[in-house]
Amino acid sequence: MLIVEGMPLLYLELAVGQRMRQGSIGAWRTISPYLGGVGLASMVVSFFLSTYYNIINAWAFWYLFHSFQDPLPWSVCPLNDNHTGYDQECEKASSTQYFWYRKTLNISPSIQDSGRVQWEPALCLILAWLVVYLCILRGTESTGKVVYFTALLPYCVLVIYLVRGLTLHGATNGLAYMFTPKLEQLANPKAWINAATQIFFSLGLGFGSLIAFASYNEPSNNCQKHAIIVSLINSSTSVFASIVTFSIYGFKATFNYESCLNKVILLLTNSFDLEDGFLTASNLEQVKSYLESTFPGKYSEVLPQMKNCSLQSELATAVQGTGLSFIVYTEAIKNMEVSQLWSALYFFMLLMLGIGSMLGNTAAILTPLTDNKVISSHLPKEAISGLVCFVNCVIGLVFTMEAGNYWFDIFNEYAATLSLLLIVLVETIAVCYVYGLRRFESDLKAMTGRALNWYWKAMWAGVSPLLIISLFVFYLSDYILTGTLQYQAWDAAQGQLVTKDYPPYALAVIGLLVASSIMCIPLVALGTFIMRCLKRGDTPPVA
C-alpha cells in the first residue's frame, strides 16, 4: 500500500500544492472550477477530525497530571463506600479499565444515556485547544517551528522506551508474535483495507493539510525527493514504534500469563494439600493430568475455579485505539519499576504526537480560510485561528459527556475513512484526466527541472485509482454484509464491554458524517454549472 498508494499520492498532493500555490479549495478550483468541492470535502473531513481528535490530547493531559501520584491511581482498585472491600465494578474488571471507564470517562451504559458534561475532561479539552491555538497563532510561521519539537521529541522518548521495553521480562514473546507472519490474512480484504487506512491516516492523504503546507514551498523545491523520504521515514517509524509497543505488550501478556499460572498453582496446592514448591509452571500440566485421573471427583469440583492459562491467547487479545493507549499501556506501566517516570514519559510523548497531528489538521482548515480574500480582509490570522479553535472546542464538549466516548467512536470510525478514499480518487482523476497528465508533467519539469518517470505516471493514471475503487467496493460491501451497525458499550455490573445496536438517530448521524463531506464534490460542481449558465443567460438543461 505504501508503494502503490502512499508514496504516489503523497507526491501528487505535494506537487499540486507547490504548483497551484494555494490551499486545498483554491488549488482544485484552479485545476477546474467544478472541482472546488474536492477541497471543501477535505476541509470538512479535517474539521470533523479536529473536532474529535483533540479529546485524545485532553485524555493525555488527564493521565499526565495523574502520573505523578504514588501509587498510580490506575494501579489499585479503590475501596467501596463502606470501606469493607474493593469497589465491585473494579474487582470485576481491572484497575486500569476502572480508571479509564469510570474515573476518566464516567461512561454511561449506552449511547442513549447522554448524561452531563464531565467538568474535569472538559477543562482538559479547553487546555488542549488553548495549547493548539498558541501553536497556530501566527499561521504556518509559528506552526513550522513547533512541529520540529512535536515531531522530534517522540523519537527520543521512543528510543528510551525501546531500551526499557527490550529489557522487560517477556519482551521477546511480544516481538516473536509481531514478526511471525500470518500469510492467510493476505486473502482477507479487511487486511488490505486496514493497510490502506493506516497509510492514508499516517501520511495525511486527502485531508488537504499536505496541499496547504506544500503551497508555501519554493516552486523549485524537489517535492519528489521529499515524498520518497517522508514516506520511508513514516513507515519506518511505524515499524519502530511497533517494536516498542510489542515488546511492552509481550511483557504485559507474559506477566498476566504467569499471574494466571501462579493462581492455578496456589488453588491446586491448597485443594489437594500438596507440598509448597512441588507444583511449578514446568510440571503443572503433568500434575493436572495425574490429579484428574487419581482424584476425579475432587478435581471436577475444583475445575470450574481453574482458569485456562495461555500465553498465545494473552498475546492474541490485541486492542487498538484508545484501548491500547489508555488501558493496555497503563496495565504494563503500573507493573514497571519507577512507574511514575515511565507513565509521565509515555503520556507526554502521546501529547506531543497528538498536538503535532492537530497542527496539520488545523492547517488544512485555516489555509483555505486565510486564502479567501473576503474573510482575510475582515479578520486577522489570529482571529480566524481563534474562531476555528473556539468552534471546535464547543462542539468537542459533546465527547466529554457520559456518552461522549460512544460518539467519539462514531466520529473515529465513520467521519473520515470512506470520505478519504473518494476524495483521493477524485484528486487522481482530476490531475490525470481533467488537468491532463502531460500538462501536469510539463508543469513539474518547469518547476523542478526533472522529468516524471514511468512509475509515477503508471501509479497516478491507472494502478492507484483502480486500487482505490477496489477498496471502496470492499469497504461498502463489508458494511452491507455486517448488517445493523453495532458498538461496544460498558456494562458496569459485569465489568466488561457488551455489544449493542446503534439507535436510529445514531445511524442518521453516521450517514450525515459520511454524506456531508462526500456530497460537497457533486454539489459544488452542480452549483458552479448553474452559476455559469445563469451568467451566460442560459437555462440549465432539465433531464
Coordinates of C-alpha atoms in Angstrom, one line a residue:
M1 CA 0.0 0.0 0.0
L2 CA 2.9 2.3 0.6
I3 CA 4.3 1.6 -2.9
V4 CA 1.1 1.7 -4.9
E5 CA -0.9 4.2 -2.8
G6 CA 1.0 6.1 -0.1
M7 CA 4.1 7.3 -2.0
P8 CA 2.5 8.2 -5.3
L9 CA -0.5 10.1 -3.7
L10 CA 1.8 11.9 -1.3
Y11 CA 3.9 13.2 -4.2
L12 CA 0.7 14.1 -6.1
E13 CA -0.7 16.2 -3.2
L14 CA 2.7 17.9 -2.6
A15 CA 3.1 18.7 -6.3
V16 CA -0.4 20.1 -6.6
G17 CA 0.1 22.4 -3.6
Q18 CA 3.5 23.5 -4.8
R19 CA 2.3 24.2 -8.3
M20 CA -1.0 25.9 -7.5
R21 CA 0.4 27.9 -4.5
Q22 CA -3.0 27.7 -2.7
G23 CA -4.8 25.7 -0.1
S24 CA -7.0 22.7 -1.0
I25 CA -10.1 24.7 -2.2
G26 CA -8.1 27.2 -4.3
A27 CA -5.8 24.5 -5.7
W28 CA -8.6 22.3 -7.0
R29 CA -10.6 25.2 -8.2
T30 CA -7.6 26.3 -10.3
I31 CA -7.4 22.9 -11.9
S32 CA -11.1 23.1 -12.7
P33 CA -13.9 25.5 -11.4
Y34 CA -16.0 22.4 -11.0
L35 CA -13.5 20.8 -8.6
G36 CA -13.8 23.3 -5.7
G37 CA -15.9 20.7 -3.9
V38 CA -12.8 18.4 -3.5
G39 CA -11.0 21.0 -1.4
L40 CA -14.2 21.7 0.5
A41 CA -14.7 18.0 1.2
S42 CA -11.1 17.8 2.5
M43 CA -11.8 20.8 4.7
V44 CA -15.0 19.2 6.1
V45 CA -13.1 16.0 6.9
S46 CA -10.3 17.9 8.6
F47 CA -12.9 19.9 10.6
F48 CA -14.6 16.6 11.8
L49 CA -11.1 15.2 12.6
S50 CA -10.1 18.3 14.6
T51 CA -13.4 18.3 16.4
Y52 CA -13.0 14.8 17.9
Y53 CA -9.2 14.2 17.8
N54 CA -8.3 16.8 20.4
I55 CA -10.2 14.9 23.0
I56 CA -7.3 12.4 22.9
N57 CA -5.0 15.2 23.9
A58 CA -7.4 16.1 26.7
W59 CA -7.3 12.5 28.0
A60 CA -3.4 12.5 27.6
F61 CA -3.4 15.7 29.8
W62 CA -5.6 14.0 32.3
Y63 CA -3.4 10.9 32.6
L64 CA -0.2 13.0 32.6
F65 CA -1.5 15.0 35.6
H66 CA -2.2 11.7 37.4
S67 CA 1.2 10.2 36.6
F68 CA 2.9 12.0 39.5
Q69 CA 0.8 10.2 42.2
D70 CA 2.2 7.3 44.2
P71 CA 0.8 4.7 43.7
L72 CA -0.5 5.4 40.3
P73 CA -4.3 5.8 40.6
W74 CA -5.0 3.1 38.0
S75 CA -2.7 0.6 39.7
V76 CA -5.1 -0.3 42.5
C77 CA -8.9 -0.6 42.9
P78 CA -10.5 2.0 45.3
L79 CA -12.4 0.9 48.4
N80 CA -16.2 0.6 48.3
D81 CA -18.4 3.1 50.1
N82 CA -18.4 1.0 53.3
H83 CA -14.6 0.6 53.3
T84 CA -15.1 -3.2 53.7
G85 CA -13.6 -4.2 50.4
Y86 CA -12.8 -3.1 46.9
D87 CA -15.2 -1.4 44.5
Q88 CA -17.3 -4.1 42.9
E89 CA -17.1 -2.8 39.3
C90 CA -13.3 -2.5 39.6
E91 CA -13.0 -6.0 41.0
K92 CA -15.0 -7.5 38.1
A93 CA -13.0 -5.5 35.5
S94 CA -9.4 -4.4 36.4
S95 CA -7.9 -1.3 38.0
T96 CA -6.8 0.1 34.6
Q97 CA -10.2 -0.5 33.0
Y98 CA -12.0 1.0 36.0
F99 CA -9.9 4.2 35.9
W100 CA -10.5 4.6 32.2
Y101 CA -14.2 3.8 32.0
R102 CA -15.3 5.1 35.4
K103 CA -12.8 7.8 36.6
T104 CA -11.8 9.3 33.2
L105 CA -15.0 8.8 31.1
N106 CA -17.6 8.1 33.8
I107 CA -19.2 6.3 31.0
S108 CA -22.9 5.7 30.6
P109 CA -24.4 2.2 29.9
S110 CA -25.5 3.2 26.4
I111 CA -25.3 5.9 23.8
Q112 CA -29.0 6.8 24.6
D113 CA -28.0 7.9 28.2
S114 CA -26.2 11.1 27.2
G115 CA -25.6 12.2 30.8
R116 CA -24.0 15.6 31.6
V117 CA -20.6 17.2 30.6
Q118 CA -17.8 15.9 32.9
W119 CA -16.1 19.1 34.1
E120 CA -12.6 17.5 34.5
P121 CA -12.2 16.2 31.0
A122 CA -13.9 19.4 29.8
L123 CA -11.2 21.5 31.4
C124 CA -8.5 19.3 29.9
L125 CA -10.1 19.7 26.5
I126 CA -10.1 23.5 26.9
L127 CA -6.4 23.3 27.9
A128 CA -5.7 21.1 24.8
W129 CA -7.4 23.7 22.5
L130 CA -5.5 26.5 24.2
V131 CA -2.2 24.8 23.5
V132 CA -3.2 24.2 19.8
Y133 CA -4.2 27.9 19.5
L134 CA -0.9 29.1 20.8
C135 CA 0.9 26.9 18.4
I136 CA -1.1 28.1 15.3
L137 CA -1.4 31.7 16.4
R138 CA 0.6 33.1 13.6
G139 CA -0.3 30.5 11.0
T140 CA 2.5 28.4 9.4
E141 CA 5.1 30.9 10.7
S142 CA 4.6 29.6 14.2
T143 CA 3.4 26.0 13.3
G144 CA 6.6 25.2 11.4
K145 CA 8.8 25.9 14.5
V146 CA 6.5 24.0 16.9
V147 CA 6.5 20.9 14.6
Y148 CA 10.3 20.5 15.0
F149 CA 9.7 19.9 18.7
T150 CA 6.5 17.8 18.5
A151 CA 8.0 15.6 15.7
L152 CA 11.5 15.1 17.2
L153 CA 10.7 14.7 20.9
P154 CA 8.7 11.5 20.5
Y155 CA 11.7 9.8 18.8
C156 CA 13.8 10.5 21.9
V157 CA 11.0 9.0 24.1
L158 CA 10.6 6.0 21.8
V159 CA 14.3 5.3 22.0
I160 CA 14.2 5.4 25.8
Y161 CA 11.1 3.2 25.8
L162 CA 12.8 0.8 23.3
V163 CA 15.8 0.3 25.7
R164 CA 13.4 -0.2 28.6
G165 CA 11.0 -2.4 26.6
L166 CA 13.7 -4.8 25.4
T167 CA 14.9 -5.3 28.9
L168 CA 11.5 -6.3 30.2
H169 CA 10.7 -9.9 31.1
G170 CA 8.7 -11.4 28.2
A171 CA 9.5 -8.8 25.6
T172 CA 10.8 -11.4 23.2
N173 CA 7.4 -13.1 23.3
G174 CA 5.8 -9.9 22.1
L175 CA 8.4 -9.4 19.3
A176 CA 8.1 -13.1 18.2
Y177 CA 4.3 -12.6 18.0
M178 CA 4.7 -9.4 16.0
F179 CA 7.2 -10.8 13.4
T180 CA 5.5 -14.2 12.9
P181 CA 3.6 -13.8 9.6
K182 CA 0.1 -15.0 9.2
L183 CA 0.0 -15.5 5.4
E184 CA -3.7 -16.5 5.4
Q185 CA -4.5 -12.8 6.2
L186 CA -3.4 -11.8 2.7
A187 CA -6.6 -13.3 1.4
N188 CA -8.7 -11.2 3.8
P189 CA -9.8 -7.9 2.2
K190 CA -10.0 -6.3 5.6
A191 CA -6.3 -6.6 6.0
W192 CA -5.8 -4.6 2.8
I193 CA -8.4 -2.0 3.8
N194 CA -6.7 -1.6 7.2
A195 CA -3.3 -1.3 5.5
A196 CA -4.7 1.4 3.2
T197 CA -6.4 3.2 6.1
Q198 CA -3.1 3.2 8.1
I199 CA -1.2 4.7 5.1
F200 CA -3.8 7.3 4.4
F201 CA -4.0 8.5 8.0
S202 CA -0.3 8.3 8.8
L203 CA 0.7 10.3 5.7
G204 CA -2.3 12.6 6.0
L205 CA -3.6 11.9 2.4
G206 CA -6.9 13.6 1.4
F207 CA -7.1 15.9 4.4
G208 CA -5.8 18.9 2.5
S209 CA -3.1 19.6 5.0
L210 CA -0.3 18.4 2.6
I211 CA -1.5 20.7 -0.1
A212 CA -1.7 23.6 2.4
F213 CA 1.8 23.1 3.7
A214 CA 3.2 22.4 0.1
S215 CA 1.7 25.7 -1.1
Y216 CA 4.4 27.5 1.0
N217 CA 7.3 25.7 -0.7
E218 CA 9.6 27.3 -3.2
P219 CA 8.5 26.5 -6.8
S220 CA 11.9 24.9 -7.5
N221 CA 11.6 22.6 -4.3
N222 CA 12.3 18.9 -5.1
C223 CA 9.0 17.6 -3.8
Q224 CA 9.5 14.2 -5.4
K225 CA 12.6 13.6 -3.2
H226 CA 10.6 14.8 -0.1
A227 CA 7.7 12.5 -0.9
I228 CA 10.0 9.4 -1.0
I229 CA 11.9 10.4 2.1
V230 CA 8.8 11.3 4.2
S231 CA 7.0 8.0 3.1
L232 CA 10.0 5.8 4.0
I233 CA 10.7 7.6 7.3
N234 CA 6.9 7.5 8.1
S235 CA 6.6 3.7 7.6
S236 CA 10.0 3.0 9.3
T237 CA 8.8 5.0 12.3
S238 CA 5.6 2.9 12.3
V239 CA 7.7 -0.3 12.4
F240 CA 10.0 1.1 15.0
A241 CA 7.0 2.2 17.2
S242 CA 5.5 -1.3 16.7
I243 CA 8.7 -2.9 18.1
V244 CA 8.4 -0.7 21.2
T245 CA 4.7 -1.4 21.5
F246 CA 5.0 -5.2 21.1
S247 CA 8.0 -5.5 23.5
I248 CA 5.8 -3.9 26.2
Y249 CA 2.8 -5.8 25.1
G250 CA 4.8 -9.0 25.4
F251 CA 5.8 -8.0 29.0
K252 CA 2.1 -7.4 29.8
A253 CA 1.0 -10.7 28.3
T254 CA 3.8 -12.7 30.0
F255 CA 3.0 -11.0 33.3
N256 CA -0.7 -11.9 33.1
Y257 CA 0.1 -15.4 31.9
E258 CA 2.5 -16.1 34.8
S259 CA 0.0 -14.5 37.3
C260 CA -2.7 -16.9 36.0
L261 CA -0.3 -19.9 36.4
N262 CA 0.5 -18.8 40.0
K263 CA -3.2 -18.6 40.8
V264 CA -3.8 -22.2 39.4
I265 CA -0.8 -23.5 41.3
L266 CA -2.0 -21.9 44.5
L267 CA -5.5 -23.3 44.0
L268 CA -4.3 -26.9 43.3
T269 CA -1.7 -26.8 46.2
N270 CA -4.4 -25.7 48.7
S271 CA -7.1 -28.0 47.3
F272 CA -5.0 -31.2 47.3
D273 CA -2.7 -30.4 50.2
L274 CA 0.4 -30.5 48.0
E275 CA 3.8 -29.6 49.4
D276 CA 4.8 -25.9 48.8
G277 CA 7.1 -25.6 45.8
F278 CA 6.2 -29.0 44.4
L279 CA 4.0 -27.6 41.7
T280 CA 5.8 -25.4 39.2
A281 CA 4.9 -24.0 35.7
S282 CA 7.1 -26.7 34.1
N283 CA 5.3 -29.7 35.7
L284 CA 1.8 -28.1 36.0
E285 CA 0.2 -29.9 33.0
Q286 CA 1.6 -33.3 34.1
V287 CA 0.4 -32.9 37.7
K288 CA -3.0 -31.8 36.5
S289 CA -3.4 -34.9 34.4
Y290 CA -2.3 -37.1 37.4
L291 CA -4.8 -35.4 39.8
E292 CA -7.6 -35.7 37.3
S293 CA -7.1 -39.4 36.9
T294 CA -6.4 -40.1 40.6
F295 CA -9.0 -37.8 42.2
P296 CA -11.7 -37.4 39.5
G297 CA -14.4 -36.3 41.9
K298 CA -12.4 -33.7 43.8
Y299 CA -10.8 -32.5 40.6
S300 CA -14.2 -31.9 38.9
E301 CA -15.2 -29.7 41.9
V302 CA -12.0 -27.5 41.6
L303 CA -12.1 -27.4 37.7
P304 CA -14.7 -24.5 37.4
Q305 CA -12.5 -22.3 39.6
M306 CA -9.4 -23.1 37.4
K307 CA -8.6 -20.6 34.7
N308 CA -7.2 -21.8 31.3
C309 CA -3.8 -20.0 31.1
S310 CA -2.4 -19.5 27.7
L311 CA 0.3 -17.1 26.6
Q312 CA -0.9 -17.2 23.0
S313 CA -4.4 -16.1 24.0
E314 CA -3.0 -13.3 26.1
L315 CA -0.9 -12.2 23.0
A316 CA -3.9 -12.6 20.7
T317 CA -6.2 -10.3 22.7
A318 CA -4.9 -7.3 20.7
V319 CA -6.6 -4.0 21.1
Q320 CA -6.3 -0.7 19.1
G321 CA -7.1 2.9 19.5
T322 CA -7.9 4.3 23.0
G323 CA -7.9 0.8 24.4
L324 CA -4.2 0.4 23.5
S325 CA -3.2 3.8 24.7
F326 CA -5.1 4.1 27.9
I327 CA -5.7 0.5 29.1
V328 CA -3.1 -1.9 27.8
Y329 CA -0.1 0.6 28.1
T330 CA -1.2 1.7 31.6
E331 CA -1.6 -2.0 32.6
A332 CA 2.1 -2.6 31.5
I333 CA 3.4 0.7 33.1
K334 CA 1.9 0.0 36.5
N335 CA 4.0 -3.2 36.8
M336 CA 7.3 -1.5 35.9
E337 CA 9.7 -0.1 38.4
V338 CA 9.6 3.6 38.9
S339 CA 6.2 3.5 37.1
Q340 CA 5.6 7.3 37.6
L341 CA 8.5 8.2 35.4
W342 CA 7.5 5.8 32.6
S343 CA 3.9 7.0 32.8
A344 CA 4.8 10.7 32.6
L345 CA 7.2 10.0 29.7
Y346 CA 4.6 8.0 27.8
F347 CA 1.7 10.4 28.2
F348 CA 4.0 13.4 27.4
M349 CA 5.1 11.7 24.2
L350 CA 1.4 10.9 23.4
L351 CA 0.6 14.6 23.9
M352 CA 3.3 15.7 21.6
L353 CA 2.2 13.3 18.9
G354 CA -1.4 14.4 19.3
I355 CA -0.6 18.1 19.2
G356 CA 1.6 17.5 16.1
S357 CA -1.3 15.9 14.4
M358 CA -3.7 18.7 15.4
L359 CA -1.3 21.3 13.8
G360 CA -1.7 19.5 10.4
N361 CA -5.5 19.2 10.8
T362 CA -6.0 22.9 11.7
A363 CA -3.7 24.0 8.9
A364 CA -6.0 22.2 6.4
I365 CA -8.9 24.3 7.8
L366 CA -7.1 27.6 8.2
T367 CA -5.2 27.8 4.9
P368 CA -8.3 27.9 2.7
L369 CA -9.9 30.4 5.1
T370 CA -6.9 32.7 5.1
D371 CA -6.7 32.3 1.3
N372 CA -10.2 33.7 1.0
K373 CA -9.9 37.4 0.4
V374 CA -13.3 38.2 1.8
I375 CA -12.5 36.5 5.2
S376 CA -8.9 37.6 5.4
S377 CA -9.8 41.3 4.6
H378 CA -12.2 41.4 7.6
L379 CA -10.4 39.2 10.1
P380 CA -6.7 38.9 11.0
K381 CA -5.0 35.5 11.2
E382 CA -5.1 35.4 15.0
A383 CA -8.9 35.9 15.0
I384 CA -9.5 33.3 12.3
S385 CA -7.4 30.8 14.2
G386 CA -9.1 31.6 17.5
L387 CA -12.6 31.3 16.0
V388 CA -11.8 27.9 14.5
C389 CA -10.4 26.6 17.8
F390 CA -13.4 28.0 19.7
V391 CA -16.0 26.4 17.5
N392 CA -14.2 23.1 17.5
C393 CA -13.8 23.2 21.3
V394 CA -17.5 23.9 21.9
I395 CA -18.6 21.0 19.6
G396 CA -15.9 18.8 21.2
L397 CA -17.6 19.2 24.6
V398 CA -20.0 16.5 23.3
F399 CA -17.2 14.0 23.8
T400 CA -16.8 14.9 27.5
M401 CA -20.3 13.8 28.3
E402 CA -21.0 10.4 29.9
A403 CA -21.9 9.0 26.4
G404 CA -19.1 11.0 24.8
N405 CA -16.9 8.0 24.2
Y406 CA -19.6 6.3 22.1
W407 CA -19.8 9.5 19.9
F408 CA -16.0 9.6 19.7
D409 CA -16.1 6.0 18.3
I410 CA -18.7 7.0 15.7
F411 CA -16.6 10.0 14.5
N412 CA -13.4 8.0 14.6
E413 CA -14.9 5.1 12.6
Y414 CA -17.1 6.9 10.1
A415 CA -16.1 10.6 9.8
A416 CA -13.1 10.2 7.5
T417 CA -12.3 6.7 6.2
L418 CA -14.8 6.3 3.4
S419 CA -14.7 10.1 2.5
L420 CA -10.9 10.0 2.2
L421 CA -11.0 7.1 -0.3
L422 CA -13.4 9.1 -2.5
I423 CA -11.5 12.4 -2.1
V424 CA -8.2 10.9 -3.1
L425 CA -9.8 9.0 -6.0
V426 CA -11.3 12.3 -7.4
E427 CA -7.9 14.0 -6.9
T428 CA -6.0 11.5 -9.0
I429 CA -8.7 11.5 -11.8
A430 CA -8.7 15.3 -11.7
V431 CA -4.9 15.6 -12.2
C432 CA -4.6 12.8 -14.8
Y433 CA -7.8 13.3 -16.8
V434 CA -9.1 16.8 -16.2
Y435 CA -6.0 18.9 -15.9
G436 CA -4.1 16.3 -18.0
L437 CA -1.1 14.2 -17.1
R438 CA 1.1 15.5 -19.8
R439 CA 0.3 19.1 -18.9
F440 CA 1.0 18.4 -15.2
E441 CA 4.2 16.6 -16.2
S442 CA 5.4 19.7 -18.1
D443 CA 4.5 21.9 -15.1
L444 CA 6.6 19.7 -12.8
K445 CA 9.5 19.8 -15.2
A446 CA 9.3 23.6 -15.5
M447 CA 9.2 23.9 -11.7
T448 CA 11.8 21.4 -10.6
G449 CA 13.8 20.7 -13.8
R450 CA 13.2 17.0 -13.5
A451 CA 11.1 14.8 -15.9
L452 CA 8.4 12.5 -14.4
N453 CA 9.4 8.8 -14.7
W454 CA 7.2 5.9 -15.7
Y455 CA 6.5 4.8 -12.1
W456 CA 4.6 7.9 -11.1
K457 CA 2.7 8.0 -14.3
A458 CA 1.6 4.4 -14.0
M459 CA 0.5 4.8 -10.4
W460 CA -1.4 8.1 -11.0
A461 CA -3.0 7.1 -14.2
G462 CA -4.0 3.5 -13.5
V463 CA -2.9 1.5 -10.5
S464 CA -3.8 3.9 -7.7
P465 CA -7.3 4.8 -8.9
L466 CA -8.2 1.2 -9.7
L467 CA -7.0 0.1 -6.3
I468 CA -8.9 2.8 -4.5
I469 CA -12.1 1.8 -6.4
S470 CA -11.5 -1.8 -5.3
L471 CA -11.0 -0.8 -1.7
F472 CA -14.1 1.4 -1.9
V473 CA -16.2 -1.6 -3.1
F474 CA -14.8 -3.9 -0.4
Y475 CA -15.5 -1.2 2.2
L476 CA -19.1 -0.8 1.2
S477 CA -19.7 -4.5 0.8
D478 CA -18.3 -5.1 4.3
Y479 CA -20.8 -2.6 5.8
I480 CA -23.7 -4.1 3.8
L481 CA -22.7 -7.7 4.9
T482 CA -22.3 -6.6 8.5
G483 CA -26.0 -5.6 8.7
T484 CA -27.1 -3.4 11.6
L485 CA -24.2 -1.3 12.8
Q486 CA -23.2 -2.1 16.4
Y487 CA -21.0 -0.6 19.1
Q488 CA -19.3 -1.7 22.3
A489 CA -20.9 -0.4 25.5
W490 CA -19.6 -0.6 29.0
D491 CA -21.6 -2.8 31.4
A492 CA -20.7 -1.8 35.0
A493 CA -22.5 -4.7 36.5
Q494 CA -20.4 -7.2 34.5
G495 CA -17.2 -5.1 34.4
Q496 CA -16.8 -5.7 30.6
L497 CA -17.9 -4.4 27.2
V498 CA -21.1 -5.7 25.6
T499 CA -22.3 -5.3 22.0
K500 CA -25.4 -3.2 21.3
D501 CA -27.1 -1.9 18.2
Y502 CA -26.9 1.7 17.3
P503 CA -30.2 3.6 17.8
P504 CA -31.8 5.1 14.6
Y505 CA -30.6 8.7 15.4
A506 CA -27.0 7.5 15.8
L507 CA -27.3 5.8 12.4
A508 CA -28.6 9.1 10.9
V509 CA -25.6 10.9 12.3
I510 CA -23.3 8.3 10.8
G511 CA -25.0 8.8 7.4
L512 CA -24.7 12.6 7.8
L513 CA -21.0 12.4 8.7
V514 CA -20.2 10.4 5.5
A515 CA -22.5 12.3 3.2
S516 CA -21.7 15.9 4.4
S517 CA -18.1 15.6 3.1
I518 CA -18.7 13.4 0.0
M519 CA -21.7 15.4 -1.2
C520 CA -19.5 18.6 -1.3
I521 CA -18.0 17.3 -4.5
P522 CA -21.1 16.9 -6.7
L523 CA -23.0 19.8 -5.1
V524 CA -20.2 22.4 -5.7
A525 CA -19.8 21.1 -9.3
L526 CA -23.6 21.4 -9.8
G527 CA -23.7 24.9 -8.2
T528 CA -20.8 26.1 -10.4
F529 CA -22.5 24.7 -13.5
I530 CA -25.8 26.6 -12.6
M531 CA -24.0 29.8 -11.8
R532 CA -22.1 29.7 -15.2
C533 CA -25.4 29.1 -17.0
L534 CA -27.0 32.0 -15.3
K535 CA -24.1 34.3 -16.0
R536 CA -24.4 33.4 -19.7
G537 CA -28.1 33.9 -19.5
D538 CA -28.8 30.3 -20.4
T539 CA -31.2 28.0 -18.7
P540 CA -29.6 24.8 -17.5
P541 CA -31.0 21.7 -19.4
V542 CA -33.6 19.7 -17.5
A543 CA -33.2 15.9 -17.7

